[in-house]
PDB file of C-alpha atoms and ligand atoms in Angstrom:
ATOM      1  CA  MET A   1     -16.234-152.203-145.314  1.00 81.00           C
ATOM      2  CA  LYS A   2     -19.430-153.914-146.373  1.00 91.00           C
ATOM      3  CA  GLN A   3     -20.967-152.988-149.695  1.00 95.00           C
ATOM      4  CA  THR A   4     -24.545-151.755-149.817  1.00 97.00           C
ATOM      5  CA  ILE A   5     -27.412-152.547-152.157  1.00 96.00           C
ATOM      6  CA  VAL A   6     -30.738-150.686-152.125  1.00 97.00           C
ATOM      7  CA  ILE A   7     -33.641-152.682-153.540  1.00 97.00           C
ATOM      8  CA  LYS A   8     -36.935-151.074-154.522  1.00 97.00           C
ATOM      9  CA  CYS A   9     -39.806-153.502-154.543  1.00 97.00           C
ATOM     10  CA  GLY A  10     -42.807-152.535-156.699  1.00 95.00           C
ATOM     11  CA  GLY A  11     -46.224-152.459-155.044  1.00 92.00           C
ATOM     12  CA  SER A  12     -47.602-154.725-157.738  1.00 87.00           C
ATOM     13  CA  ILE A  13     -45.146-157.472-156.845  1.00 92.00           C
ATOM     14  CA  ILE A  14     -45.120-157.482-153.001  1.00 92.00           C
ATOM     15  CA  SER A  15     -47.631-160.313-152.673  1.00 89.00           C
ATOM     16  CA  GLU A  16     -46.149-162.225-155.622  1.00 91.00           C
ATOM     17  CA  LEU A  17     -42.460-162.313-154.679  1.00 92.00           C
ATOM     18  CA  SER A  18     -40.995-165.703-155.511  1.00 91.00           C
ATOM     19  CA  GLU A  19     -39.095-167.984-153.116  1.00 92.00           C
ATOM     20  CA  SER A  20     -36.086-167.497-155.385  1.00 89.00           C
ATOM     21  CA  PHE A  21     -36.325-163.733-154.780  1.00 91.00           C
ATOM     22  CA  PHE A  22     -35.931-164.294-151.035  1.00 93.00           C
ATOM     23  CA  SER A  23     -33.094-166.762-151.517  1.00 90.00           C
ATOM     24  CA  SER A  24     -31.354-164.219-153.769  1.00 89.00           C
ATOM     25  CA  ILE A  25     -31.571-161.696-150.885  1.00 92.00           C
ATOM     26  CA  ARG A  26     -30.278-164.289-148.472  1.00 93.00           C
ATOM     27  CA  ASN A  27     -27.351-164.994-150.827  1.00 91.00           C
ATOM     28  CA  LEU A  28     -26.519-161.290-150.925  1.00 91.00           C
ATOM     29  CA  LYS A  29     -26.558-161.102-147.105  1.00 93.00           C
ATOM     30  CA  THR A  30     -24.376-164.226-146.874  1.00 92.00           C
ATOM     31  CA  ALA A  31     -21.948-162.691-149.368  1.00 91.00           C
ATOM     32  CA  GLY A  32     -21.612-159.758-146.923  1.00 94.00           C
ATOM     33  CA  TRP A  33     -23.863-157.120-148.489  1.00 96.00           C
ATOM     34  CA  ASN A  34     -25.872-154.555-146.520  1.00 97.00           C
ATOM     35  CA  VAL A  35     -29.400-154.753-147.930  1.00 98.00           C
ATOM     36  CA  VAL A  36     -31.986-151.926-147.701  1.00 98.00           C
ATOM     37  CA  LEU A  37     -35.524-152.386-149.067  1.00 98.00           C
ATOM     38  CA  VAL A  38     -37.844-149.600-150.242  1.00 98.00           C
ATOM     39  CA  HIS A  39     -41.345-150.506-151.412  1.00 98.00           C
ATOM     40  CA  GLY A  40     -44.220-149.078-153.442  1.00 95.00           C
ATOM     41  CA  GLY A  41     -47.926-149.756-153.029  1.00 93.00           C
ATOM     42  CA  GLY A  42     -50.014-148.386-155.896  1.00 86.00           C
ATOM     43  CA  PRO A  43     -52.525-151.230-156.393  1.00 90.00           C
ATOM     44  CA  ASP A  44     -53.337-151.667-152.658  1.00 95.00           C
ATOM     45  CA  ILE A  45     -53.830-147.914-152.236  1.00 95.00           C
ATOM     46  CA  THR A  46     -56.192-147.877-155.227  1.00 94.00           C
ATOM     47  CA  ASN A  47     -58.200-150.785-153.758  1.00 95.00           C
ATOM     48  CA  ALA A  48     -58.433-149.217-150.300  1.00 97.00           C
ATOM     49  CA  LEU A  49     -59.594-145.891-151.752  1.00 96.00           C
ATOM     50  CA  LYS A  50     -62.230-147.714-153.793  1.00 96.00           C
ATOM     51  CA  GLN A  51     -63.498-149.571-150.721  1.00 96.00           C
ATOM     52  CA  MET A  52     -63.758-146.292-148.825  1.00 96.00           C
ATOM     53  CA  HIS A  53     -65.462-144.587-151.808  1.00 96.00           C
ATOM     54  CA  ILE A  54     -62.748-141.923-151.990  1.00 95.00           C
ATOM     55  CA  LYS A  55     -62.246-140.614-155.528  1.00 90.00           C
ATOM     56  CA  THR A  56     -58.742-140.081-156.923  1.00 86.00           C
ATOM     57  CA  GLU A  57     -57.463-138.335-159.988  1.00 85.00           C
ATOM     58  CA  PHE A  58     -54.242-139.023-161.832  1.00 82.00           C
ATOM     59  CA  THR A  59     -52.144-136.302-163.459  1.00 77.00           C
ATOM     60  CA  ASP A  60     -49.129-137.381-165.542  1.00 67.00           C
ATOM     61  CA  GLY A  61     -49.321-140.846-163.993  1.00 67.00           C
ATOM     62  CA  GLN A  62     -49.225-139.461-160.428  1.00 78.00           C
ATOM     63  CA  ARG A  63     -52.046-139.679-157.926  1.00 86.00           C
ATOM     64  CA  LYS A  64     -53.450-136.390-156.665  1.00 91.00           C
ATOM     65  CA  THR A  65     -53.039-136.773-152.911  1.00 95.00           C
ATOM     66  CA  THR A  66     -55.657-134.814-150.959  1.00 95.00           C
ATOM     67  CA  LYS A  67     -55.534-134.855-147.139  1.00 95.00           C
ATOM     68  CA  GLU A  68     -58.149-137.636-147.167  1.00 95.00           C
ATOM     69  CA  VAL A  69     -56.128-139.666-149.696  1.00 96.00           C
ATOM     70  CA  MET A  70     -52.930-139.057-147.694  1.00 97.00           C
ATOM     71  CA  ASP A  71     -54.443-140.723-144.620  1.00 97.00           C
ATOM     72  CA  VAL A  72     -55.179-143.834-146.689  1.00 97.00           C
ATOM     73  CA  VAL A  73     -51.741-143.763-148.368  1.00 97.00           C
ATOM     74  CA  GLN A  74     -50.115-143.658-144.926  1.00 97.00           C
ATOM     75  CA  MET A  75     -52.327-146.461-143.614  1.00 97.00           C
ATOM     76  CA  ILE A  76     -51.619-148.758-146.531  1.00 97.00           C
ATOM     77  CA  LEU A  77     -47.930-147.988-147.113  1.00 97.00           C
ATOM     78  CA  ALA A  78     -46.607-147.567-143.577  1.00 97.00           C
ATOM     79  CA  GLY A  79     -49.205-149.878-142.025  1.00 96.00           C
ATOM     80  CA  LYS A  80     -50.356-152.805-144.104  1.00 96.00           C
ATOM     81  CA  LEU A  81     -47.701-153.235-146.815  1.00 97.00           C
ATOM     82  CA  ASN A  82     -44.634-152.274-144.785  1.00 98.00           C
ATOM     83  CA  LYS A  83     -45.468-154.827-142.101  1.00 97.00           C
ATOM     84  CA  GLN A  84     -46.492-157.452-144.674  1.00 96.00           C
ATOM     85  CA  LEU A  85     -43.147-157.159-146.472  1.00 96.00           C
ATOM     86  CA  ALA A  86     -41.121-157.089-143.235  1.00 97.00           C
ATOM     87  CA  GLY A  87     -43.039-160.199-142.164  1.00 97.00           C
ATOM     88  CA  GLU A  88     -42.158-162.031-145.388  1.00 96.00           C
ATOM     89  CA  PHE A  89     -38.451-161.510-144.642  1.00 97.00           C
ATOM     90  CA  LEU A  90     -38.767-162.386-140.956  1.00 97.00           C
ATOM     91  CA  LYS A  91     -40.577-165.593-141.918  1.00 96.00           C
ATOM     92  CA  ARG A  92     -37.467-166.602-143.860  1.00 96.00           C
ATOM     93  CA  GLY A  93     -35.041-165.836-141.064  1.00 95.00           C
ATOM     94  CA  LEU A  94     -34.008-162.400-142.353  1.00 96.00           C
ATOM     95  CA  ASN A  95     -33.844-159.725-139.676  1.00 95.00           C
ATOM     96  CA  ALA A  96     -36.222-157.141-141.199  1.00 98.00           C
ATOM     97  CA  VAL A  97     -37.322-153.900-139.512  1.00 98.00           C
ATOM     98  CA  GLY A  98     -40.267-152.090-141.109  1.00 98.00           C
ATOM     99  CA  LEU A  99     -39.988-148.301-141.105  1.00 97.00           C
ATOM    100  CA  SER A 100     -41.522-145.356-142.836  1.00 98.00           C
ATOM    101  CA  GLY A 101     -39.333-142.687-144.411  1.00 98.00           C
ATOM    102  CA  GLN A 102     -40.843-140.429-141.724  1.00 98.00           C
ATOM    103  CA  ASP A 103     -39.190-142.366-138.889  1.00 98.00           C
ATOM    104  CA  ALA A 104     -36.015-140.769-137.565  1.00 97.00           C
ATOM    105  CA  GLY A 105     -36.570-138.120-140.264  1.00 97.00           C
ATOM    106  CA  ILE A 106     -35.123-140.388-142.993  1.00 98.00           C
ATOM    107  CA  LEU A 107     -36.879-138.685-145.921  1.00 98.00           C
ATOM    108  CA  CYS A 108     -37.144-134.887-145.887  1.00 98.00           C
ATOM    109  CA  ALA A 109     -39.418-133.660-148.641  1.00 98.00           C
ATOM    110  CA  GLU A 110     -41.106-130.591-150.063  1.00 98.00           C
ATOM    111  CA  LEU A 111     -44.310-130.172-152.046  1.00 97.00           C
ATOM    112  CA  LEU A 112     -43.815-130.827-155.750  1.00 93.00           C
ATOM    113  CA  ASP A 113     -46.876-128.992-157.096  1.00 94.00           C
ATOM    114  CA  GLU A 114     -49.621-128.689-154.497  1.00 94.00           C
ATOM    115  CA  GLU A 115     -52.264-127.406-156.885  1.00 93.00           C
ATOM    116  CA  LYS A 116     -51.733-130.221-159.377  1.00 93.00           C
ATOM    117  CA  LEU A 117     -50.687-133.138-157.161  1.00 94.00           C
ATOM    118  CA  GLY A 118     -51.688-132.256-153.596  1.00 95.00           C
ATOM    119  CA  LEU A 119     -49.509-133.757-150.860  1.00 97.00           C
ATOM    120  CA  VAL A 120     -46.911-135.327-153.171  1.00 95.00           C
ATOM    121  CA  GLY A 121     -43.332-134.611-152.204  1.00 96.00           C
ATOM    122  CA  THR A 122     -39.945-134.497-153.806  1.00 95.00           C
ATOM    123  CA  VAL A 123     -37.023-135.574-151.617  1.00 97.00           C
ATOM    124  CA  THR A 124     -34.855-132.676-150.470  1.00 98.00           C
ATOM    125  CA  ALA A 125     -32.571-134.516-148.023  1.00 98.00           C
ATOM    126  CA  VAL A 126     -32.041-138.006-146.644  1.00 98.00           C
ATOM    127  CA  LYS A 127     -30.900-138.674-143.076  1.00 98.00           C
ATOM    128  CA  THR A 128     -29.449-142.148-143.010  1.00 96.00           C
ATOM    129  CA  GLU A 129     -28.052-142.341-139.441  1.00 97.00           C
ATOM    130  CA  PHE A 130     -30.808-144.630-138.214  1.00 98.00           C
ATOM    131  CA  VAL A 131     -30.671-146.869-141.299  1.00 98.00           C
ATOM    132  CA  GLU A 132     -26.899-147.154-140.854  1.00 98.00           C
ATOM    133  CA  LEU A 133     -27.355-148.049-137.190  1.00 98.00           C
ATOM    134  CA  LEU A 134     -29.632-150.900-138.237  1.00 98.00           C
ATOM    135  CA  LEU A 135     -27.253-152.079-140.961  1.00 97.00           C
ATOM    136  CA  LYS A 136     -24.298-152.094-138.561  1.00 97.00           C
ATOM    137  CA  ASN A 137     -26.316-154.431-136.348  1.00 96.00           C
ATOM    138  CA  ASP A 138     -27.162-156.709-139.276  1.00 95.00           C
ATOM    139  CA  TYR A 139     -30.831-155.693-139.590  1.00 97.00           C
ATOM    140  CA  LEU A 140     -32.578-155.387-142.924  1.00 98.00           C
ATOM    141  CA  PRO A 141     -34.434-152.029-143.066  1.00 98.00           C
ATOM    142  CA  VAL A 142     -37.708-152.051-145.051  1.00 98.00           C
ATOM    143  CA  VAL A 143     -38.715-148.452-145.837  1.00 98.00           C
ATOM    144  CA  ALA A 144     -42.134-147.104-146.894  1.00 98.00           C
ATOM    145  CA  PRO A 145     -41.821-144.047-149.195  1.00 98.00           C
ATOM    146  CA  LEU A 146     -43.302-141.326-146.994  1.00 98.00           C
ATOM    147  CA  GLY A 147     -41.564-138.171-145.875  1.00 98.00           C
ATOM    148  CA  PHE A 148     -41.984-135.114-143.719  1.00 98.00           C
ATOM    149  CA  THR A 149     -41.752-131.470-144.742  1.00 98.00           C
ATOM    150  CA  ASP A 150     -39.720-129.027-142.650  1.00 97.00           C
ATOM    151  CA  ASP A 151     -42.954-128.474-140.698  1.00 96.00           C
ATOM    152  CA  PHE A 152     -43.494-132.221-140.251  1.00 97.00           C
ATOM    153  CA  GLU A 153     -46.431-132.443-142.627  1.00 96.00           C
ATOM    154  CA  PRO A 154     -46.565-135.957-144.122  1.00 97.00           C
ATOM    155  CA  LEU A 155     -45.942-136.228-147.874  1.00 97.00           C
ATOM    156  CA  ASN A 156     -46.358-139.066-150.340  1.00 96.00           C
ATOM    157  CA  VAL A 157     -43.066-139.657-152.182  1.00 95.00           C
ATOM    158  CA  ASN A 158     -42.599-141.663-155.394  1.00 93.00           C
ATOM    159  CA  ALA A 159     -41.026-144.958-154.309  1.00 96.00           C
ATOM    160  CA  ASP A 160     -38.569-145.159-157.231  1.00 96.00           C
ATOM    161  CA  ALA A 161     -37.285-141.658-156.436  1.00 95.00           C
ATOM    162  CA  ALA A 162     -37.123-142.444-152.684  1.00 97.00           C
ATOM    163  CA  ALA A 163     -35.015-145.559-153.360  1.00 98.00           C
ATOM    164  CA  ALA A 164     -32.643-143.606-155.610  1.00 97.00           C
ATOM    165  CA  SER A 165     -32.230-140.845-152.999  1.00 97.00           C
ATOM    166  CA  ILE A 166     -31.578-143.329-150.187  1.00 98.00           C
ATOM    167  CA  ALA A 167     -29.043-145.214-152.345  1.00 97.00           C
ATOM    168  CA  ARG A 168     -27.225-142.011-153.108  1.00 96.00           C
ATOM    169  CA  GLN A 169     -27.084-140.848-149.490  1.00 97.00           C
ATOM    170  CA  LEU A 170     -25.924-144.267-148.261  1.00 97.00           C
ATOM    171  CA  ASN A 171     -23.196-144.295-150.924  1.00 96.00           C
ATOM    172  CA  ALA A 172     -24.626-147.615-152.058  1.00 96.00           C
ATOM    173  CA  GLU A 173     -22.693-149.553-154.673  1.00 95.00           C
ATOM    174  CA  LYS A 174     -25.848-150.988-156.209  1.00 94.00           C
ATOM    175  CA  LEU A 175     -29.472-150.062-156.728  1.00 96.00           C
ATOM    176  CA  MET A 176     -32.036-152.518-158.000  1.00 96.00           C
ATOM    177  CA  PHE A 177     -35.664-152.059-159.010  1.00 97.00           C
ATOM    178  CA  VAL A 178     -37.779-155.181-158.587  1.00 96.00           C
ATOM    179  CA  THR A 179     -40.902-155.008-160.709  1.00 95.00           C
ATOM    180  CA  ASP A 180     -43.446-157.193-162.521  1.00 93.00           C
ATOM    181  CA  VAL A 181     -41.585-157.423-165.856  1.00 95.00           C
ATOM    182  CA  ASP A 182     -38.131-158.822-166.746  1.00 95.00           C
ATOM    183  CA  GLY A 183     -36.655-155.344-167.223  1.00 96.00           C
ATOM    184  CA  ILE A 184     -36.899-152.726-169.969  1.00 98.00           C
ATOM    185  CA  LEU A 185     -38.520-154.359-172.962  1.00 97.00           C
ATOM    186  CA  ARG A 186     -38.591-153.331-176.621  1.00 97.00           C
ATOM    187  CA  GLU A 187     -41.182-155.134-178.738  1.00 95.00           C
ATOM    188  CA  GLY A 188     -41.445-157.694-175.967  1.00 95.00           C
ATOM    189  CA  LYS A 189     -37.704-158.412-175.909  1.00 97.00           C
ATOM    190  CA  LEU A 190     -35.526-157.732-172.879  1.00 96.00           C
ATOM    191  CA  ILE A 191     -32.761-155.149-173.296  1.00 97.00           C
ATOM    192  CA  ARG A 192     -29.907-156.488-171.145  1.00 95.00           C
ATOM    193  CA  GLU A 193     -27.612-153.456-171.101  1.00 95.00           C
ATOM    194  CA  MET A 194     -28.210-149.774-171.683  1.00 95.00           C
ATOM    195  CA  ASP A 195     -26.532-146.454-171.118  1.00 93.00           C
ATOM    196  CA  ALA A 196     -28.143-143.102-170.219  1.00 92.00           C
ATOM    197  CA  GLU A 197     -28.375-141.969-173.826  1.00 93.00           C
ATOM    198  CA  GLN A 198     -30.293-145.068-174.904  1.00 95.00           C
ATOM    199  CA  VAL A 199     -32.677-144.664-171.954  1.00 95.00           C
ATOM    200  CA  HIS A 200     -33.428-141.046-172.986  1.00 95.00           C
ATOM    201  CA  THR A 201     -34.075-142.161-176.558  1.00 96.00           C
ATOM    202  CA  LEU A 202     -36.527-144.870-175.468  1.00 96.00           C
ATOM    203  CA  ILE A 203     -38.392-142.414-173.204  1.00 94.00           C
ATOM    204  CA  ASP A 204     -38.573-139.862-176.050  1.00 95.00           C
ATOM    205  CA  ASN A 205     -39.880-142.374-178.597  1.00 95.00           C
ATOM    206  CA  GLY A 206     -42.440-143.836-176.170  1.00 95.00           C
ATOM    207  CA  VAL A 207     -40.966-147.355-175.865  1.00 96.00           C
ATOM    208  CA  ILE A 208     -40.550-146.623-172.155  1.00 95.00           C
ATOM    209  CA  SER A 209     -43.943-145.448-170.865  1.00 92.00           C
ATOM    210  CA  GLY A 210     -46.196-145.369-167.771  1.00 87.00           C
ATOM    211  CA  GLY A 211     -44.612-146.570-164.529  1.00 87.00           C
ATOM    212  CA  MET A 212     -41.345-147.365-166.305  1.00 93.00           C
ATOM    213  CA  ILE A 213     -40.723-143.629-166.855  1.00 92.00           C
ATOM    214  CA  PRO A 214     -40.199-142.605-163.179  1.00 90.00           C
ATOM    215  CA  LYS A 215     -38.177-145.793-162.717  1.00 94.00           C
ATOM    216  CA  ALA A 216     -35.905-145.129-165.694  1.00 95.00           C
ATOM    217  CA  GLU A 217     -35.511-141.513-164.599  1.00 93.00           C
ATOM    218  CA  ALA A 218     -34.644-142.583-161.035  1.00 95.00           C
ATOM    219  CA  CYS A 219     -32.037-144.949-162.535  1.00 95.00           C
ATOM    220  CA  LEU A 220     -30.421-142.139-164.484  1.00 94.00           C
ATOM    221  CA  ARG A 221     -30.418-139.715-161.552  1.00 92.00           C
ATOM    222  CA  SER A 222     -28.818-142.242-159.215  1.00 94.00           C
ATOM    223  CA  LEU A 223     -25.837-143.205-161.382  1.00 94.00           C
ATOM    224  CA  SER A 224     -22.488-141.859-160.210  1.00 92.00           C
ATOM    225  CA  GLU A 225     -18.832-142.812-159.968  1.00 92.00           C
ATOM    226  CA  ASN A 226     -19.717-144.784-156.847  1.00 92.00           C
ATOM    227  CA  LEU A 227     -23.004-146.273-158.056  1.00 94.00           C
ATOM    228  CA  THR A 228     -21.987-147.407-161.510  1.00 92.00           C
ATOM    229  CA  GLU A 229     -24.839-149.722-162.394  1.00 91.00           C
ATOM    230  CA  VAL A 230     -28.552-149.924-161.736  1.00 96.00           C
ATOM    231  CA  MET A 231     -30.609-153.038-162.385  1.00 96.00           C
ATOM    232  CA  ILE A 232     -34.284-153.564-163.187  1.00 97.00           C
ATOM    233  CA  VAL A 233     -35.340-157.163-162.481  1.00 94.00           C
ATOM    234  CA  ASN A 234     -38.455-159.332-162.205  1.00 93.00           C
ATOM    235  CA  GLY A 235     -39.608-160.175-158.659  1.00 90.00           C
ATOM    236  CA  LYS A 236     -41.360-163.316-159.838  1.00 89.00           C
ATOM    237  CA  LYS A 237     -38.005-164.917-160.702  1.00 85.00           C
ATOM    238  CA  ALA A 238     -34.513-165.272-159.212  1.00 81.00           C
ATOM    239  CA  PHE A 239     -32.608-162.085-159.930  1.00 78.00           C
ATOM    240  CA  LEU A 240     -29.250-163.545-158.989  1.00 77.00           C
ATOM    241  CA  GLU A 241     -27.910-166.686-160.652  1.00 78.00           C
ATOM    242  CA  ASP A 242     -24.249-167.743-160.422  1.00 78.00           C
ATOM    243  CA  ASN A 243     -23.561-164.273-158.992  1.00 73.00           C
ATOM    244  CA  GLN A 244     -24.954-162.662-162.176  1.00 78.00           C
ATOM    245  CA  PHE A 245     -27.898-160.270-162.026  1.00 80.00           C
ATOM    246  CA  LYS A 246     -30.709-160.989-164.499  1.00 88.00           C
ATOM    247  CA  GLY A 247     -32.653-158.132-166.063  1.00 95.00           C
ATOM    248  CA  THR A 248     -31.780-154.751-167.553  1.00 97.00           C
ATOM    249  CA  LYS A 249     -28.536-153.168-166.428  1.00 96.00           C
ATOM    250  CA  ILE A 250     -28.078-149.420-166.882  1.00 96.00           C
ATOM    251  CA  GLU A 251     -24.483-148.373-166.677  1.00 92.00           C
ATOM    252  CA  TYR A 252     -22.717-145.172-165.710  1.00 90.00           C
ATOM    253  CA  LYS A 253     -20.541-143.646-168.374  1.00 83.00           C
ATOM    254  CA  LYS A 254     -18.212-140.845-167.400  1.00 72.00           C
ATOM    255  CA  GLU A 255     -18.616-138.979-170.668  1.00 62.00           C
ATOM    256  CA  ALA A 256     -22.452-139.163-170.411  1.00 52.00           C
ATOM    257  CA  ALA A 257     -22.358-137.617-166.920  1.00 55.00           C
ATOM    258  CA  ALA A 258     -20.130-134.788-168.133  1.00 53.00           C
ATOM    259  CA  GLY A 259     -22.443-133.975-171.090  1.00 49.00           C
TER     260      GLY A 259
HETATM  261  N1  ATP B 301     -40.455-150.438-172.215  1.00 71.45           N
HETATM  262  C1  ATP B 301     -41.016-151.004-171.153  1.00 71.45           C
HETATM  263  N2  ATP B 301     -40.512-152.146-170.654  1.00 71.45           N
HETATM  264  C2  ATP B 301     -41.072-152.757-169.576  1.00 71.45           C
HETATM  265  N3  ATP B 301     -42.152-152.273-168.910  1.00 71.45           N
HETATM  266  C3  ATP B 301     -42.694-151.127-169.342  1.00 71.45           C
HETATM  267  C4  ATP B 301     -42.144-150.429-170.480  1.00 71.45           C
HETATM  268  N4  ATP B 301     -42.900-149.329-170.671  1.00 71.45           N
HETATM  269  C5  ATP B 301     -43.860-149.325-169.737  1.00 71.45           C
HETATM  270  N5  ATP B 301     -43.756-150.387-168.913  1.00 71.45           N
HETATM  271  C6  ATP B 301     -44.658-150.668-167.801  1.00 71.45           C
HETATM  272  O1  ATP B 301     -44.031-150.360-166.563  1.00 71.45           O
HETATM  273  C7  ATP B 301     -44.561-151.245-165.555  1.00 71.45           C
HETATM  274  C8  ATP B 301     -43.698-151.226-164.301  1.00 71.45           C
HETATM  275  O2  ATP B 301     -43.886-150.017-163.563  1.00 71.45           O
HETATM  276  P1  ATP B 301     -44.996-149.913-162.395  1.00 71.45           P
HETATM  277  O3  ATP B 301     -44.931-148.528-161.857  1.00 71.45           O
HETATM  278  O4  ATP B 301     -46.296-150.400-162.890  1.00 71.45           O
HETATM  279  O5  ATP B 301     -44.497-150.979-161.322  1.00 71.45           O
HETATM  280  P2  ATP B 301     -43.601-150.791-160.023  1.00 71.45           P
HETATM  281  O6  ATP B 301     -42.892-149.474-160.064  1.00 71.45           O
HETATM  282  O7  ATP B 301     -42.757-151.995-159.940  1.00 71.45           O
HETATM  283  O8  ATP B 301     -44.656-150.794-158.845  1.00 71.45           O
HETATM  284  P3  ATP B 301     -45.129-149.524-157.902  1.00 71.45           P
HETATM  285  O9  ATP B 301     -45.318-148.356-158.821  1.00 71.45           O
HETATM  286  O10 ATP B 301     -46.399-149.998-157.276  1.00 71.45           O
HETATM  287  O11 ATP B 301     -44.056-149.313-156.903  1.00 71.45           O
HETATM  288  C9  ATP B 301     -44.620-152.560-166.301  1.00 71.45           C
HETATM  289  O12 ATP B 301     -45.529-153.467-165.705  1.00 71.45           O
HETATM  290  C10 ATP B 301     -45.065-152.136-167.700  1.00 71.45           C
HETATM  291  O13 ATP B 301     -46.472-152.178-167.811  1.00 71.45           O
HETATM  292 MG1   MG B 302     -43.988-147.584-160.214  1.00 71.45          MG
END
């Protein structure tokens, strides 16, 4: 059976992905991996809202998603960015299919805190049948992080959390977060390997902050006996050299999971 890797591509990096990033993906496909992409889109959504003179508020680093904001989020994530990213892969001969987490009911979600965050969802279930159908036929699914409630109301889902949930449901062997920094840094220096305990410590003491918090938390939640390591890498560079991943690797430890 083929092994599966889920790759989350940060919104800030989509238009800056290096040629070596795409060749690293091609190398993974050639080595027989199933590859699934999930992407973010923060900066483009912010720009579009500004152009349309729609005001947004942030609470705890998350955008309050009113109905008006949700329409723009859907337009930018499932429209512009999803097709842009799929196109970048197609251009390089990789068989990408752009989807939203709403298609085929992939991401089922429920409201997190409507009063505080509006139409922001937390993933309650993932239906991977359609994604698996694509993988079996050698397509590369590119998924925008949007979901539906039980009543088919669209919700905005954090892309790091969506990637972790999809990886878990697919029984993926690897999960990788592609972002705009080399990995988790401390005083500007890359930390190559970490375990869950160290990640908690760095969140508590503020070394891990801002957008790295939901990412680090998604890493921790996704680790299991099947998915034993999660990587955070820089999309501006090659993440795979001599079959070695470059960046921060967070590893699963049995005793940590039990505690
Ligand atoms: N200890 C840390 N090490 C590295 N980056 C950190 C750390 N603490 C905070 N950060 C910030 O986290 C950012 C990455 O998260 P961010 O949410 O901005 O990007 P992304 O998740 O890749 O993109 P998107 O949210 O659009 O999907 C870095 O650019 C950096 O500013
Ligand atoms: Mg982020």
